[in-house]
Coordinates of C-alpha atoms in Angstrom, one line a residue:
M1 CA -8.5 12.0 -135.4
G2 CA -8.2 12.5 -139.1
M3 CA -11.1 13.2 -141.4
S4 CA -12.2 10.2 -143.5
R5 CA -15.3 11.4 -145.4
R6 CA -15.3 13.7 -148.5
T7 CA -14.9 17.3 -147.7
L8 CA -17.1 20.1 -149.0
P9 CA -14.4 21.5 -151.3
E10 CA -14.0 18.0 -152.8
E11 CA -17.7 17.7 -153.3
L12 CA -18.1 21.1 -154.8
L13 CA -15.2 20.4 -157.3
L14 CA -16.7 17.0 -158.3
L15 CA -20.1 18.7 -158.8
A16 CA -18.5 21.3 -161.1
L17 CA -16.5 18.7 -163.1
D18 CA -18.1 18.2 -166.6
P19 CA -18.0 14.4 -167.2
T20 CA -17.9 14.9 -171.0
T21 CA -15.2 17.6 -171.4
G22 CA -13.1 17.0 -168.3
T23 CA -13.2 20.7 -167.5
T24 CA -14.8 22.6 -164.5
A25 CA -17.8 24.8 -164.9
Q26 CA -17.4 28.4 -163.7
P27 CA -13.6 28.2 -163.2
Q28 CA -13.1 31.8 -161.8
S29 CA -15.9 31.8 -159.3
L30 CA -15.2 28.1 -158.4
D31 CA -11.9 29.2 -156.9
L32 CA -13.8 31.5 -154.6
G33 CA -16.3 28.7 -153.8
L34 CA -13.5 26.3 -152.8
A35 CA -12.1 28.9 -150.4
G36 CA -15.6 29.3 -149.0
A37 CA -16.2 25.6 -148.8
Q38 CA -13.0 25.3 -146.7
L39 CA -14.6 27.7 -144.1
V40 CA -17.8 25.7 -144.0
E41 CA -16.0 22.4 -143.6
L42 CA -13.9 23.8 -140.7
A43 CA -17.2 25.1 -139.1
L44 CA -18.8 21.7 -139.5
A45 CA -15.7 20.2 -137.8
G46 CA -16.1 22.6 -134.9
R47 CA -12.9 24.5 -135.6
I48 CA -14.3 27.9 -136.5
A49 CA -17.6 29.7 -136.0
P50 CA -19.3 32.8 -137.4
D51 CA -19.0 36.0 -135.5
G52 CA -21.3 38.4 -137.2
D53 CA -19.8 38.7 -140.7
R54 CA -16.5 37.5 -139.4
I55 CA -15.0 34.0 -138.9
A56 CA -13.5 33.2 -135.5
V57 CA -11.3 30.2 -134.6
V58 CA -12.8 28.3 -131.7
S59 CA -10.5 25.2 -131.7
P60 CA -7.1 25.2 -133.4
R61 CA -6.8 21.4 -133.1
P62 CA -5.9 20.0 -136.6
T63 CA -8.5 18.1 -138.6
G64 CA -6.0 15.7 -140.2
D65 CA -6.7 17.2 -143.7
P66 CA -3.5 19.1 -144.7
T67 CA -5.2 21.7 -146.9
L68 CA -7.9 22.5 -144.3
D69 CA -5.3 22.6 -141.6
C70 CA -3.2 25.1 -143.5
A71 CA -6.3 27.4 -143.8
L72 CA -7.1 26.8 -140.1
E73 CA -3.5 27.8 -139.0
L74 CA -3.6 30.9 -141.1
L75 CA -6.9 31.9 -139.5
R76 CA -5.4 31.2 -136.1
R77 CA -2.4 33.4 -136.8
R78 CA -4.7 36.4 -137.5
G79 CA -5.4 36.5 -133.8
A80 CA -8.7 38.2 -134.3
P81 CA -11.8 37.2 -136.3
V82 CA -11.5 37.9 -140.0
R83 CA -14.3 39.0 -142.3
A84 CA -15.4 36.2 -144.5
I85 CA -15.5 38.4 -147.6
H86 CA -11.8 39.4 -147.1
W87 CA -10.7 35.8 -146.6
I88 CA -12.5 34.5 -149.6
G89 CA -11.5 37.5 -151.8
G90 CA -7.8 37.2 -151.0
P91 CA -5.3 35.8 -153.5
R92 CA -4.9 32.1 -153.5
L93 CA -2.7 30.4 -156.0
G94 CA -3.4 26.8 -157.1
L95 CA -6.2 25.9 -154.7
R96 CA -8.3 24.3 -157.4
Q97 CA -5.2 22.4 -158.7
T98 CA -4.4 21.3 -155.1
Y99 CA -7.8 19.7 -154.8
L100 CA -7.7 18.2 -158.3
S101 CA -4.4 16.6 -157.5
H102 CA -5.8 15.3 -154.2
L103 CA -8.8 13.8 -155.9
E104 CA -6.5 12.1 -158.4
R105 CA -4.4 10.6 -155.6
C106 CA -7.6 9.3 -154.0
G107 CA -8.6 7.7 -157.2
M108 CA -11.7 9.8 -157.6
V109 CA -10.5 11.4 -160.9
H110 CA -7.8 10.7 -163.4
A111 CA -5.8 13.1 -165.5
V112 CA -5.9 13.1 -169.2
A113 CA -3.0 14.8 -171.0
G114 CA -3.7 16.7 -174.2
Q115 CA -2.6 19.7 -176.2
M116 CA -4.0 23.1 -176.9
C117 CA -3.6 24.2 -180.6
G118 CA -1.4 21.2 -181.0
V119 CA 1.4 22.8 -179.1
L120 CA 0.7 23.8 -175.5
P121 CA 0.3 20.8 -173.1
T122 CA -3.0 20.6 -171.2
T123 CA -4.5 18.4 -168.5
R124 CA -8.1 17.5 -168.2
Y125 CA -9.7 15.5 -165.5
Q126 CA -12.3 12.7 -165.7
A127 CA -14.2 11.2 -162.8
S128 CA -13.0 7.7 -162.0
Q129 CA -15.8 6.9 -159.6
T130 CA -18.9 8.3 -161.2
E131 CA -21.1 6.8 -158.5
I132 CA -19.7 9.4 -156.1
S133 CA -20.6 12.3 -158.4
R134 CA -24.1 10.8 -158.9
E135 CA -24.5 10.5 -155.1
I136 CA -23.6 14.2 -154.6
R137 CA -25.9 15.3 -157.3
A138 CA -28.7 13.1 -155.9
R139 CA -28.5 14.8 -152.6
L140 CA -29.1 18.2 -154.2
D141 CA -31.9 16.8 -156.4
S142 CA -33.6 15.3 -153.4
A143 CA -33.5 18.6 -151.4
I144 CA -34.8 20.5 -154.4
R145 CA -37.5 18.0 -155.3
T146 CA -38.9 17.2 -151.8
G147 CA -38.7 20.6 -150.2
V148 CA -37.6 18.9 -147.0
P149 CA -34.9 20.9 -145.1
P150 CA -31.6 19.2 -145.9
D151 CA -28.8 18.4 -143.5
P152 CA -26.3 21.2 -142.9
R153 CA -23.7 19.7 -145.3
T154 CA -26.1 19.4 -148.2
A155 CA -27.6 22.9 -147.5
A156 CA -24.1 24.4 -147.5
L157 CA -23.2 22.6 -150.7
A158 CA -26.4 23.9 -152.3
A159 CA -25.6 27.5 -151.1
L160 CA -22.0 27.3 -152.6
A161 CA -23.2 25.8 -155.8
H162 CA -25.6 28.7 -156.3
A163 CA -23.0 31.2 -155.2
V164 CA -20.5 30.1 -157.8
G165 CA -23.1 29.9 -160.6
L166 CA -23.4 26.1 -160.9
G167 CA -27.1 26.3 -161.0
K168 CA -27.2 26.8 -164.8
H169 CA -24.7 24.0 -165.2
L170 CA -26.7 21.5 -163.1
Y171 CA -30.2 22.6 -164.1
P172 CA -29.9 24.3 -167.6
G173 CA -32.5 26.0 -169.8
N174 CA -36.0 27.1 -169.1
E175 CA -36.9 23.6 -167.8
G176 CA -34.3 24.0 -165.0
R177 CA -35.5 27.5 -163.9
S178 CA -37.6 26.3 -161.0
S179 CA -34.8 24.0 -159.8
R180 CA -32.3 26.9 -159.9
S181 CA -34.7 29.0 -157.8
R182 CA -35.1 26.2 -155.2
L183 CA -31.3 25.7 -155.2
R184 CA -31.0 29.4 -154.3
D185 CA -33.6 29.1 -151.5
L186 CA -31.7 26.3 -149.8
I187 CA -29.2 29.0 -148.6
R188 CA -31.4 29.8 -145.6
H189 CA -31.1 26.3 -144.2
D190 CA -27.5 26.6 -143.0
P191 CA -26.3 29.9 -141.4
M192 CA -22.6 29.3 -142.0
G193 CA -23.2 28.2 -145.6
G194 CA -25.4 31.2 -146.1
L195 CA -22.7 33.6 -144.7
V196 CA -20.0 32.1 -146.9
A197 CA -22.2 32.0 -150.0
H198 CA -23.2 35.6 -149.7
A199 CA -19.5 36.5 -149.2
V200 CA -18.6 34.6 -152.4
M201 CA -21.3 36.5 -154.3
D202 CA -20.2 39.8 -152.8
V203 CA -16.6 39.2 -153.9
Q204 CA -17.8 38.6 -157.4
N205 CA -19.8 41.8 -157.3
G206 CA -16.7 43.7 -156.2
A207 CA -17.8 44.4 -152.6
A208 CA -14.5 43.2 -151.2
A209 CA -12.6 46.0 -152.9
Q210 CA -14.8 48.7 -151.3
P211 CA -13.4 50.2 -148.1
R212 CA -15.4 50.0 -144.9
R213 CA -16.6 53.3 -143.4
N214 CA -15.2 53.3 -139.9
P215 CA -17.0 55.6 -137.5
A216 CA -15.1 58.6 -136.1
P217 CA -13.9 58.4 -132.5
A218 CA -16.4 59.7 -129.9
G219 CA -16.3 63.5 -129.7
R220 CA -14.5 63.9 -133.0
Q221 CA -15.9 63.9 -136.5
A222 CA -14.0 62.8 -139.5
A223 CA -12.6 65.5 -141.8
P224 CA -14.9 66.4 -144.7
G225 CA -13.9 64.3 -147.8
A226 CA -11.6 62.0 -145.8
R227 CA -11.7 58.4 -147.0
P228 CA -11.3 55.6 -144.4
A229 CA -8.5 53.1 -145.1
P230 CA -9.8 49.7 -146.2
E231 CA -9.3 46.8 -143.9
P232 CA -6.3 44.8 -145.2
A233 CA -7.0 41.3 -146.4
R234 CA -4.2 39.5 -144.7
G235 CA -3.7 35.9 -143.7
V236 CA -5.4 34.3 -146.7
P237 CA -4.2 30.9 -147.9
M238 CA -1.8 30.9 -150.8
Q239 CA -0.6 27.8 -152.5
P240 CA 3.1 27.7 -153.7
R241 CA 3.8 27.8 -157.4
R242 CA 5.1 24.5 -158.8
G243 CA 7.4 26.1 -161.3
S244 CA 7.6 28.8 -163.9
M245 CA 6.7 26.4 -166.8
A246 CA 3.5 24.7 -165.5
R247 CA 1.1 22.7 -167.6
V248 CA -2.1 24.4 -168.5
V249 CA -5.0 22.9 -166.6
A250 CA -8.1 23.0 -168.7
H251 CA -11.0 24.8 -167.0

């Protein structure tokens, strides 16, 4: 049975889309957040589950969403649970554009062509159904204002929004300081969302590039000064390039 409701990556992207400029806030960290949102969505669908700091496939059955199913298949091919930080920190080309194009096909956003410096073609995106963006924002506002534990989907969305730095975009200035703090606190209400959010922040802090220290086998000590090899970040989703002369998508 296919998925019919909006997915977390779609909601995170709509939340980050500036209605005035047609650009996305926090473009670099947003790419990491979208990869993390895919993991949470697959967990909510019962396809994967956390295994410590790793992600394990518990059901390879397709969800009906092509982009999520691509990620699920790559996770399945790993054969063993993969660390969330390595999955999120791996290279992925065009993931944000994939979701923007999907939202455009669904009629949730529309593309606006333009030019940079009067020469280079650009594409910005405006929300076509602003009520959807308002509903997403209202869920976060309600969770922050009432203090009532939100549902897992909203808690995960809040965790990802905080992890990619959307707090200052959604609740700017000194007057938004308490709201940003409460947004951060919502991480604890969803274990999977919290795991993924912390992995997103760790990648931004460079933790993914640091090798893990593997213990020496029993009865043998590692040689002094020896450096353990880092765990390879394999099996991460990569979107195909659409051509060498692509339009610039405004961030």
